[in-house]
PDB file of C-alpha atoms and ligand atoms in Angstrom:
ATOM      1  CA  MET A   1      87.453 150.099 105.859  1.00  0.00           C
ATOM      2  CA  LEU A   2      89.700 148.194 108.275  1.00  0.00           C
ATOM      3  CA  VAL A   3      92.672 146.629 106.491  1.00  0.00           C
ATOM      4  CA  SER A   4      96.236 145.566 107.172  1.00  0.00           C
ATOM      5  CA  ALA A   5      98.823 148.278 106.584  1.00  0.00           C
ATOM      6  CA  THR A   6     100.900 146.324 104.064  1.00  0.00           C
ATOM      7  CA  GLU A   7      99.351 147.494 100.809  1.00  0.00           C
ATOM      8  CA  MET A   8      98.909 151.147 101.809  1.00  0.00           C
ATOM      9  CA  LEU A   9     102.582 151.345 102.848  1.00  0.00           C
ATOM     10  CA  GLN A  10     103.917 149.580  99.774  1.00  0.00           C
ATOM     11  CA  LYS A  11     101.960 152.069  97.639  1.00  0.00           C
ATOM     12  CA  ALA A  12     103.298 154.961  99.743  1.00  0.00           C
ATOM     13  CA  ARG A  13     106.879 153.796  99.406  1.00  0.00           C
ATOM     14  CA  ALA A  14     106.503 153.397  95.626  1.00  0.00           C
ATOM     15  CA  GLY A  15     104.720 156.738  95.307  1.00  0.00           C
ATOM     16  CA  LYS A  16     107.201 158.590  97.557  1.00  0.00           C
ATOM     17  CA  TYR A  17     104.788 159.757 100.240  1.00  0.00           C
ATOM     18  CA  ALA A  18     104.108 158.593 103.797  1.00  0.00           C
ATOM     19  CA  VAL A  19     101.021 157.420 105.659  1.00  0.00           C
ATOM     20  CA  GLY A  20     100.561 158.924 109.123  1.00  0.00           C
ATOM     21  CA  GLN A  21     100.159 156.780 112.211  1.00  0.00           C
ATOM     22  CA  PHE A  22      98.230 158.826 114.736  1.00  0.00           C
ATOM     23  CA  ASN A  23      97.930 157.370 118.230  1.00  0.00           C
ATOM     24  CA  ILE A  24      94.480 157.183 119.798  1.00  0.00           C
ATOM     25  CA  ASN A  25      93.505 157.622 123.444  1.00  0.00           C
ATOM     26  CA  ASN A  26      89.721 157.702 123.462  1.00  0.00           C
ATOM     27  CA  LEU A  27      86.597 158.170 121.370  1.00  0.00           C
ATOM     28  CA  GLU A  28      87.288 161.824 120.488  1.00  0.00           C
ATOM     29  CA  TRP A  29      90.780 161.016 119.178  1.00  0.00           C
ATOM     30  CA  THR A  30      89.508 158.119 117.082  1.00  0.00           C
ATOM     31  CA  LYS A  31      86.588 160.043 115.600  1.00  0.00           C
ATOM     32  CA  ALA A  32      88.737 163.103 114.794  1.00  0.00           C
ATOM     33  CA  ILE A  33      91.357 161.032 112.977  1.00  0.00           C
ATOM     34  CA  LEU A  34      88.874 158.849 111.062  1.00  0.00           C
ATOM     35  CA  LEU A  35      86.805 161.839 109.899  1.00  0.00           C
ATOM     36  CA  THR A  36      89.884 163.764 108.765  1.00  0.00           C
ATOM     37  CA  ALA A  37      91.229 160.788 106.810  1.00  0.00           C
ATOM     38  CA  GLN A  38      87.857 160.411 105.087  1.00  0.00           C
ATOM     39  CA  GLU A  39      87.578 164.141 104.320  1.00  0.00           C
ATOM     40  CA  LEU A  40      91.070 164.163 102.790  1.00  0.00           C
ATOM     41  CA  ASN A  41      90.661 160.794 101.058  1.00  0.00           C
ATOM     42  CA  SER A  42      93.816 159.573 102.796  1.00  0.00           C
ATOM     43  CA  PRO A  43      94.809 156.166 104.142  1.00  0.00           C
ATOM     44  CA  VAL A  44      95.531 156.244 107.874  1.00  0.00           C
ATOM     45  CA  ILE A  45      96.922 154.110 110.684  1.00  0.00           C
ATOM     46  CA  LEU A  46      95.457 154.296 114.186  1.00  0.00           C
ATOM     47  CA  GLY A  47      98.236 153.535 116.673  1.00  0.00           C
ATOM     48  CA  VAL A  48      97.474 152.058 120.102  1.00  0.00           C
ATOM     49  CA  SER A  49     100.226 151.775 122.690  1.00  0.00           C
ATOM     50  CA  GLU A  50      99.939 149.145 125.401  1.00  0.00           C
ATOM     51  CA  GLY A  51      99.349 151.932 127.938  1.00  0.00           C
ATOM     52  CA  ALA A  52      96.575 153.508 125.875  1.00  0.00           C
ATOM     53  CA  GLY A  53      95.051 150.048 125.368  1.00  0.00           C
ATOM     54  CA  LYS A  54      94.968 149.523 129.124  1.00  0.00           C
ATOM     55  CA  TYR A  55      93.520 153.026 129.634  1.00  0.00           C
ATOM     56  CA  MET A  56      90.674 152.202 127.242  1.00  0.00           C
ATOM     57  CA  THR A  57      90.012 149.010 129.301  1.00  0.00           C
ATOM     58  CA  GLY A  58      91.761 146.587 126.947  1.00  0.00           C
ATOM     59  CA  PHE A  59      92.452 145.810 123.301  1.00  0.00           C
ATOM     60  CA  GLU A  60      89.022 144.164 122.832  1.00  0.00           C
ATOM     61  CA  THR A  61      87.312 147.427 123.750  1.00  0.00           C
ATOM     62  CA  VAL A  62      89.559 149.348 121.372  1.00  0.00           C
ATOM     63  CA  ALA A  63      88.994 146.951 118.466  1.00  0.00           C
ATOM     64  CA  ALA A  64      85.229 146.926 119.014  1.00  0.00           C
ATOM     65  CA  MET A  65      85.075 150.739 119.194  1.00  0.00           C
ATOM     66  CA  VAL A  66      87.216 151.265 116.092  1.00  0.00           C
ATOM     67  CA  LYS A  67      85.347 148.665 114.022  1.00  0.00           C
ATOM     68  CA  ALA A  68      81.943 150.021 114.995  1.00  0.00           C
ATOM     69  CA  MET A  69      82.964 153.643 114.487  1.00  0.00           C
ATOM     70  CA  ASP A  70      84.547 152.920 111.121  1.00  0.00           C
ATOM     71  CA  GLU A  71      81.236 151.414 110.004  1.00  0.00           C
ATOM     72  CA  SER A  72      78.878 153.926 111.564  1.00  0.00           C
ATOM     73  CA  LEU A  73      80.802 156.893 110.148  1.00  0.00           C
ATOM     74  CA  GLY A  74      80.803 155.229 106.713  1.00  0.00           C
ATOM     75  CA  ILE A  75      84.594 155.398 106.419  1.00  0.00           C
ATOM     76  CA  THR A  76      85.702 154.095 103.010  1.00  0.00           C
ATOM     77  CA  VAL A  77      89.417 155.023 103.096  1.00  0.00           C
ATOM     78  CA  PRO A  78      91.844 152.260 104.210  1.00  0.00           C
ATOM     79  CA  VAL A  79      92.306 152.279 108.001  1.00  0.00           C
ATOM     80  CA  ALA A  80      94.750 150.024 109.857  1.00  0.00           C
ATOM     81  CA  LEU A  81      94.347 149.404 113.587  1.00  0.00           C
ATOM     82  CA  HIS A  82      97.916 148.947 114.764  1.00  0.00           C
ATOM     83  CA  LEU A  83      99.582 148.014 118.051  1.00  0.00           C
ATOM     84  CA  ASP A  84     102.381 150.503 118.754  1.00  0.00           C
ATOM     85  CA  HIS A  85     105.594 149.247 120.444  1.00  0.00           C
ATOM     86  CA  GLY A  86     104.055 145.915 121.334  1.00  0.00           C
ATOM     87  CA  SER A  87     105.552 143.415 123.732  1.00  0.00           C
ATOM     88  CA  TYR A  88     105.583 139.742 122.739  1.00  0.00           C
ATOM     89  CA  GLU A  89     102.467 139.089 124.877  1.00  0.00           C
ATOM     90  CA  GLY A  90     100.803 142.320 123.717  1.00  0.00           C
ATOM     91  CA  CYS A  91     101.150 141.242 120.080  1.00  0.00           C
ATOM     92  CA  TYR A  92      99.246 138.019 120.721  1.00  0.00           C
ATOM     93  CA  LYS A  93      96.534 139.892 122.643  1.00  0.00           C
ATOM     94  CA  CYS A  94      96.011 142.272 119.705  1.00  0.00           C
ATOM     95  CA  ILE A  95      96.000 139.467 117.138  1.00  0.00           C
ATOM     96  CA  LYS A  96      93.242 137.835 119.203  1.00  0.00           C
ATOM     97  CA  ALA A  97      91.342 141.101 119.727  1.00  0.00           C
ATOM     98  CA  GLY A  98      91.009 141.758 115.982  1.00  0.00           C
ATOM     99  CA  PHE A  99      93.671 144.377 115.288  1.00  0.00           C
ATOM    100  CA  THR A 100      94.734 144.489 111.631  1.00  0.00           C
ATOM    101  CA  SER A 101      98.395 145.271 112.283  1.00  0.00           C
ATOM    102  CA  ILE A 102     100.971 144.881 115.052  1.00  0.00           C
ATOM    103  CA  MET A 103     104.391 146.213 115.933  1.00  0.00           C
ATOM    104  CA  PHE A 104     106.728 143.959 117.827  1.00  0.00           C
ATOM    105  CA  ASP A 105     109.334 146.105 119.532  1.00  0.00           C
ATOM    106  CA  GLY A 106     112.140 143.679 120.266  1.00  0.00           C
ATOM    107  CA  SER A 107     114.780 146.398 119.992  1.00  0.00           C
ATOM    108  CA  HIS A 108     115.761 146.053 123.661  1.00  0.00           C
ATOM    109  CA  PHE A 109     116.491 142.317 123.273  1.00  0.00           C
ATOM    110  CA  PRO A 110     119.837 140.985 122.039  1.00  0.00           C
ATOM    111  CA  ILE A 111     119.592 140.709 118.230  1.00  0.00           C
ATOM    112  CA  ASP A 112     119.293 136.892 118.291  1.00  0.00           C
ATOM    113  CA  GLU A 113     116.300 137.046 120.616  1.00  0.00           C
ATOM    114  CA  ASN A 114     114.753 139.877 118.590  1.00  0.00           C
ATOM    115  CA  VAL A 115     115.169 137.667 115.476  1.00  0.00           C
ATOM    116  CA  ALA A 116     113.635 134.580 117.133  1.00  0.00           C
ATOM    117  CA  LYS A 117     110.590 136.389 118.533  1.00  0.00           C
ATOM    118  CA  THR A 118     110.056 138.458 115.368  1.00  0.00           C
ATOM    119  CA  THR A 119     110.193 135.286 113.217  1.00  0.00           C
ATOM    120  CA  GLU A 120     107.477 133.640 115.299  1.00  0.00           C
ATOM    121  CA  LEU A 121     105.262 136.739 115.316  1.00  0.00           C
ATOM    122  CA  VAL A 122     105.631 137.287 111.542  1.00  0.00           C
ATOM    123  CA  SER A 123     104.214 133.828 111.016  1.00  0.00           C
ATOM    124  CA  ALA A 124     101.377 134.324 113.542  1.00  0.00           C
ATOM    125  CA  ALA A 125     100.424 137.728 112.070  1.00  0.00           C
ATOM    126  CA  HIS A 126     100.597 136.686 108.417  1.00  0.00           C
ATOM    127  CA  HIS A 127      98.601 133.526 109.095  1.00  0.00           C
ATOM    128  CA  LEU A 128      95.649 135.785 109.959  1.00  0.00           C
ATOM    129  CA  GLY A 129      96.328 138.494 107.373  1.00  0.00           C
ATOM    130  CA  LEU A 130      97.745 141.127 109.749  1.00  0.00           C
ATOM    131  CA  SER A 131     100.741 143.283 108.880  1.00  0.00           C
ATOM    132  CA  ILE A 132     103.716 143.429 111.223  1.00  0.00           C
ATOM    133  CA  GLU A 133     106.324 146.102 111.985  1.00  0.00           C
ATOM    134  CA  ALA A 134     109.596 145.377 113.749  1.00  0.00           C
ATOM    135  CA  GLU A 135     112.183 147.672 115.249  1.00  0.00           C
ATOM    136  CA  VAL A 136     115.958 147.838 115.235  1.00  0.00           C
ATOM    137  CA  GLY A 137     117.887 150.420 117.256  1.00  0.00           C
ATOM    138  CA  ALA A 138     115.996 152.045 120.115  1.00  0.00           C
ATOM    139  CA  ILE A 139     113.925 155.165 119.516  1.00  0.00           C
ATOM    140  CA  GLY A 140     114.964 157.680 122.157  1.00  0.00           C
ATOM    141  CA  GLY A 141     112.809 159.437 124.718  1.00  0.00           C
ATOM    142  CA  GLU A 142     109.960 158.104 126.801  1.00  0.00           C
ATOM    143  CA  GLU A 143     106.841 156.361 125.507  1.00  0.00           C
ATOM    144  CA  ASP A 144     104.425 155.007 128.095  1.00  0.00           C
ATOM    145  CA  GLY A 145     107.177 154.586 130.659  1.00  0.00           C
ATOM    146  CA  VAL A 146     109.563 152.814 128.264  1.00  0.00           C
ATOM    147  CA  ILE A 147     112.748 154.852 127.973  1.00  0.00           C
ATOM    148  CA  GLY A 148     114.912 154.448 124.868  1.00  0.00           C
ATOM    149  CA  LYS A 149     118.378 155.874 124.324  1.00  0.00           C
ATOM    150  CA  GLY A 150     117.899 157.013 120.723  1.00  0.00           C
ATOM    151  CA  GLU A 151     120.728 155.075 119.162  1.00  0.00           C
ATOM    152  CA  CYS A 152     121.148 154.746 115.408  1.00  0.00           C
ATOM    153  CA  ALA A 153     120.336 151.312 114.002  1.00  0.00           C
ATOM    154  CA  ASP A 154     122.960 149.075 112.431  1.00  0.00           C
ATOM    155  CA  PRO A 155     122.077 148.595 108.704  1.00  0.00           C
ATOM    156  CA  ALA A 156     123.226 144.951 108.789  1.00  0.00           C
ATOM    157  CA  GLU A 157     120.852 144.220 111.701  1.00  0.00           C
ATOM    158  CA  CYS A 158     118.069 146.045 109.828  1.00  0.00           C
ATOM    159  CA  LYS A 159     118.626 143.729 106.844  1.00  0.00           C
ATOM    160  CA  GLN A 160     118.597 140.692 109.125  1.00  0.00           C
ATOM    161  CA  ILE A 161     115.200 141.698 110.603  1.00  0.00           C
ATOM    162  CA  ALA A 162     113.742 142.896 107.265  1.00  0.00           C
ATOM    163  CA  ASP A 163     114.599 139.518 105.698  1.00  0.00           C
ATOM    164  CA  LEU A 164     112.379 137.752 108.245  1.00  0.00           C
ATOM    165  CA  GLY A 165     109.367 138.912 106.236  1.00  0.00           C
ATOM    166  CA  VAL A 166     108.241 141.886 108.341  1.00  0.00           C
ATOM    167  CA  ASP A 167     106.091 144.276 106.315  1.00  0.00           C
ATOM    168  CA  PHE A 168     107.678 147.532 107.460  1.00  0.00           C
ATOM    169  CA  LEU A 169     110.663 148.403 109.577  1.00  0.00           C
ATOM    170  CA  ALA A 170     111.271 151.022 112.257  1.00  0.00           C
ATOM    171  CA  ALA A 171     114.931 151.951 112.509  1.00  0.00           C
ATOM    172  CA  GLY A 172     116.430 154.422 114.946  1.00  0.00           C
ATOM    173  CA  ILE A 173     118.053 157.324 113.094  1.00  0.00           C
ATOM    174  CA  GLY A 174     118.424 159.773 115.979  1.00  0.00           C
ATOM    175  CA  ASN A 175     114.653 160.255 116.357  1.00  0.00           C
ATOM    176  CA  ILE A 176     113.063 160.379 119.808  1.00  0.00           C
ATOM    177  CA  HIS A 177     109.539 160.302 121.203  1.00  0.00           C
ATOM    178  CA  GLY A 178     108.064 163.467 122.654  1.00  0.00           C
ATOM    179  CA  VAL A 179     109.239 167.046 122.185  1.00  0.00           C
ATOM    180  CA  TYR A 180     112.813 167.331 120.851  1.00  0.00           C
ATOM    181  CA  PRO A 181     115.304 169.024 123.167  1.00  0.00           C
ATOM    182  CA  ASP A 182     116.896 172.282 121.977  1.00  0.00           C
ATOM    183  CA  ASN A 183     120.255 170.573 121.497  1.00  0.00           C
ATOM    184  CA  TRP A 184     118.854 167.774 119.288  1.00  0.00           C
ATOM    185  CA  GLU A 185     121.168 167.192 116.339  1.00  0.00           C
ATOM    186  CA  GLY A 186     118.465 166.258 113.833  1.00  0.00           C
ATOM    187  CA  LEU A 187     117.883 162.995 111.973  1.00  0.00           C
ATOM    188  CA  SER A 188     120.928 161.035 110.836  1.00  0.00           C
ATOM    189  CA  PHE A 189     120.400 160.899 107.084  1.00  0.00           C
ATOM    190  CA  GLU A 190     123.703 159.101 106.731  1.00  0.00           C
ATOM    191  CA  THR A 191     122.224 156.220 108.748  1.00  0.00           C
ATOM    192  CA  LEU A 192     118.900 156.355 106.871  1.00  0.00           C
ATOM    193  CA  GLU A 193     120.651 156.272 103.504  1.00  0.00           C
ATOM    194  CA  ALA A 194     122.776 153.296 104.536  1.00  0.00           C
ATOM    195  CA  ILE A 195     119.708 151.425 105.849  1.00  0.00           C
ATOM    196  CA  ASN A 196     117.676 152.231 102.740  1.00  0.00           C
ATOM    197  CA  LYS A 197     120.431 150.907 100.476  1.00  0.00           C
ATOM    198  CA  THR A 198     120.826 147.733 102.514  1.00  0.00           C
ATOM    199  CA  VAL A 199     117.225 146.641 103.103  1.00  0.00           C
ATOM    200  CA  GLY A 200     115.719 146.966  99.616  1.00  0.00           C
ATOM    201  CA  GLU A 201     112.123 148.039  99.040  1.00  0.00           C
ATOM    202  CA  ILE A 202     110.645 147.505 102.504  1.00  0.00           C
ATOM    203  CA  PRO A 203     108.764 150.619 103.726  1.00  0.00           C
ATOM    204  CA  LEU A 204     110.652 152.322 106.569  1.00  0.00           C
ATOM    205  CA  VAL A 205     108.973 153.820 109.628  1.00  0.00           C
ATOM    206  CA  LEU A 206     109.868 157.082 111.328  1.00  0.00           C
ATOM    207  CA  HIS A 207     108.824 157.210 114.976  1.00  0.00           C
ATOM    208  CA  GLY A 208     108.845 160.383 117.049  1.00  0.00           C
ATOM    209  CA  GLY A 209     107.186 162.478 114.316  1.00  0.00           C
ATOM    210  CA  THR A 210     106.345 165.288 116.750  1.00  0.00           C
ATOM    211  CA  GLY A 211     108.471 168.359 116.114  1.00  0.00           C
ATOM    212  CA  ILE A 212     110.629 167.044 113.254  1.00  0.00           C
ATOM    213  CA  PRO A 213     111.104 170.033 110.906  1.00  0.00           C
ATOM    214  CA  ASP A 214     109.209 169.805 107.608  1.00  0.00           C
ATOM    215  CA  ASP A 215     112.348 169.703 105.443  1.00  0.00           C
ATOM    216  CA  GLN A 216     113.684 166.703 107.398  1.00  0.00           C
ATOM    217  CA  ILE A 217     110.324 164.925 106.991  1.00  0.00           C
ATOM    218  CA  THR A 218     110.420 165.477 103.228  1.00  0.00           C
ATOM    219  CA  LYS A 219     114.002 164.253 102.963  1.00  0.00           C
ATOM    220  CA  ALA A 220     113.222 161.162 105.079  1.00  0.00           C
ATOM    221  CA  ILE A 221     110.329 160.307 102.722  1.00  0.00           C
ATOM    222  CA  SER A 222     112.674 160.617  99.725  1.00  0.00           C
ATOM    223  CA  LEU A 223     114.925 158.030 101.427  1.00  0.00           C
ATOM    224  CA  GLY A 224     112.308 155.307 101.876  1.00  0.00           C
ATOM    225  CA  VAL A 225     110.257 156.402 104.910  1.00  0.00           C
ATOM    226  CA  ALA A 226     106.613 155.503 104.172  1.00  0.00           C
ATOM    227  CA  LYS A 227     105.060 155.618 107.669  1.00  0.00           C
ATOM    228  CA  ILE A 228     105.437 158.442 110.175  1.00  0.00           C
ATOM    229  CA  ASN A 229     104.196 158.193 113.753  1.00  0.00           C
ATOM    230  CA  VAL A 230     102.720 161.224 115.475  1.00  0.00           C
ATOM    231  CA  ASN A 231     101.428 161.176 119.030  1.00  0.00           C
ATOM    232  CA  THR A 232     102.605 163.999 121.297  1.00  0.00           C
ATOM    233  CA  GLU A 233     101.672 166.789 118.861  1.00  0.00           C
ATOM    234  CA  CYS A 234      97.991 165.808 118.952  1.00  0.00           C
ATOM    235  CA  GLN A 235      98.117 165.716 122.752  1.00  0.00           C
ATOM    236  CA  LEU A 236      99.691 169.173 122.891  1.00  0.00           C
ATOM    237  CA  VAL A 237      97.132 170.830 120.599  1.00  0.00           C
ATOM    238  CA  PHE A 238      94.257 169.100 122.409  1.00  0.00           C
ATOM    239  CA  ALA A 239      95.528 170.382 125.778  1.00  0.00           C
ATOM    240  CA  GLU A 240      96.099 173.884 124.437  1.00  0.00           C
ATOM    241  CA  ALA A 241      92.630 174.171 122.902  1.00  0.00           C
ATOM    242  CA  THR A 242      90.955 172.796 126.043  1.00  0.00           C
ATOM    243  CA  ARG A 243      92.922 175.193 128.241  1.00  0.00           C
ATOM    244  CA  GLY A 244      91.875 178.112 126.014  1.00  0.00           C
ATOM    245  CA  TYR A 245      88.200 177.159 126.374  1.00  0.00           C
ATOM    246  CA  ILE A 246      88.391 176.923 130.161  1.00  0.00           C
ATOM    247  CA  GLU A 247      90.544 180.015 130.634  1.00  0.00           C
ATOM    248  CA  ALA A 248      88.015 181.988 128.593  1.00  0.00           C
ATOM    249  CA  GLY A 249      85.386 180.849 131.115  1.00  0.00           C
ATOM    250  CA  LYS A 250      83.351 179.157 128.385  1.00  0.00           C
ATOM    251  CA  ASP A 251      82.657 176.115 130.549  1.00  0.00           C
ATOM    252  CA  GLN A 252      80.730 178.451 132.862  1.00  0.00           C
ATOM    253  CA  GLN A 253      78.579 180.060 130.192  1.00  0.00           C
ATOM    254  CA  GLY A 254      75.216 178.424 129.518  1.00  0.00           C
ATOM    255  CA  LYS A 255      75.712 174.674 129.171  1.00  0.00           C
ATOM    256  CA  GLY A 256      79.397 175.100 128.314  1.00  0.00           C
ATOM    257  CA  PHE A 257      80.245 172.409 130.855  1.00  0.00           C
ATOM    258  CA  ASP A 258      78.563 169.762 128.662  1.00  0.00           C
ATOM    259  CA  PRO A 259      81.426 167.403 127.704  1.00  0.00           C
ATOM    260  CA  ARG A 260      80.324 167.548 124.082  1.00  0.00           C
ATOM    261  CA  LYS A 261      81.010 171.291 124.189  1.00  0.00           C
ATOM    262  CA  LEU A 262      84.009 171.172 126.529  1.00  0.00           C
ATOM    263  CA  LEU A 263      85.862 168.638 124.377  1.00  0.00           C
ATOM    264  CA  ALA A 264      84.899 170.181 121.029  1.00  0.00           C
ATOM    265  CA  PRO A 265      87.814 172.667 120.705  1.00  0.00           C
ATOM    266  CA  GLY A 266      90.340 169.894 121.437  1.00  0.00           C
ATOM    267  CA  PHE A 267      88.592 167.629 118.933  1.00  0.00           C
ATOM    268  CA  GLU A 268      88.796 170.324 116.242  1.00  0.00           C
ATOM    269  CA  ALA A 269      92.461 170.956 117.120  1.00  0.00           C
ATOM    270  CA  ILE A 270      93.290 167.266 116.556  1.00  0.00           C
ATOM    271  CA  LYS A 271      91.477 167.360 113.211  1.00  0.00           C
ATOM    272  CA  ALA A 272      93.486 170.402 112.122  1.00  0.00           C
ATOM    273  CA  LYS A 273      96.784 168.823 113.235  1.00  0.00           C
ATOM    274  CA  VAL A 274      96.051 165.541 111.436  1.00  0.00           C
ATOM    275  CA  LYS A 275      95.132 167.486 108.262  1.00  0.00           C
ATOM    276  CA  GLU A 276      98.380 169.472 108.443  1.00  0.00           C
ATOM    277  CA  LYS A 277     100.404 166.247 108.785  1.00  0.00           C
ATOM    278  CA  MET A 278      98.580 164.398 105.999  1.00  0.00           C
ATOM    279  CA  GLU A 279      99.249 167.332 103.670  1.00  0.00           C
ATOM    280  CA  LEU A 280     102.926 167.385 104.674  1.00  0.00           C
ATOM    281  CA  PHE A 281     103.298 163.616 104.310  1.00  0.00           C
ATOM    282  CA  GLY A 282     101.636 163.676 100.871  1.00  0.00           C
ATOM    283  CA  SER A 283      98.933 161.088 101.626  1.00  0.00           C
ATOM    284  CA  VAL A 284      95.965 163.284 100.622  1.00  0.00           C
ATOM    285  CA  ASN A 285      93.895 161.708  97.822  1.00  0.00           C
ATOM    286  CA  LYS A 286      95.946 158.514  98.002  1.00  0.00           C
ATOM    287  CA  ALA A 287      93.167 156.294  99.430  1.00  0.00           C
TER     288      ALA A 287
HETATM  289  P1  13P B 301     105.739 161.370 119.146  1.00  0.00           P
HETATM  290  O1  13P B 301     104.938 161.288 120.398  1.00  0.00           O
HETATM  291  O2  13P B 301     107.081 161.988 119.386  1.00  0.00           O
HETATM  292  O3  13P B 301     105.004 162.016 118.031  1.00  0.00           O
HETATM  293  O4  13P B 301     106.081 159.871 118.706  1.00  0.00           O
HETATM  294  C1  13P B 301     105.024 159.014 118.360  1.00  0.00           C
HETATM  295  C2  13P B 301     105.518 157.643 118.095  1.00  0.00           C
HETATM  296  O5  13P B 301     106.585 157.427 117.575  1.00  0.00           O
HETATM  297  C3  13P B 301     104.639 156.538 118.473  1.00  0.00           C
HETATM  298  O6  13P B 301     105.247 155.314 118.301  1.00  0.00           O
END
């Protein structure tokens, strides 16, 4: 069932668990995530970056595939189709394409410009029943060629953006996209606590979910995080499982080269990773 992410995240925040956003890249990714959510009776958010949207030939293709697959698989748990780190133009494209949720990442603009653009997009999204996420304080690391420094967000700026009516807020707390370097200092719970106290009940979003230790995830949820984004970890397990299949020579045995066989271990690896995360985030049986 395709829905906006507002209600599922408000419930998560109140119930002290988090809903996973898992980024999709193709049909296998989408099917693996939808089936796992249904099996675990968990709400889920499918994240689409602008780069992944382009790779899949555009947001219309993505929306059509997700809608049709959601129906043909008989998915009854709440599913949000969400633009990840959207540009101003990208947000409008996804609204038009039939996404149910968008993220406007105006964190690289001066705060006044971030406020002006976010205000306009909140109104455009809400007019059509979509949810909208905004960001304050850059998330570090590289995501689709966009490099962020990983600064911690200013709680006063978070309040300013939250008060514009956004449905959930991403705030930098030392998190970065991709694999964390060995010298990473961990999440800044001091920053998260200050933000949580300042912004009220709005669900907070933790980007860069890959590789954050379980105890830090649990603590972040206790401090208002209700949405956690995971991308790289699914890519890593897919690559590892596919490599294992090929290195074992299985693609050369019988019809092992058939893409439905070749991609099956990676597909199963994504399912297992998504299950592990949903259990950790506490969203199982919360649909
Ligand atoms: P990771 O790739 O580090 O899991 O981050 C995902 C993310 O935050 C997408 O917005």
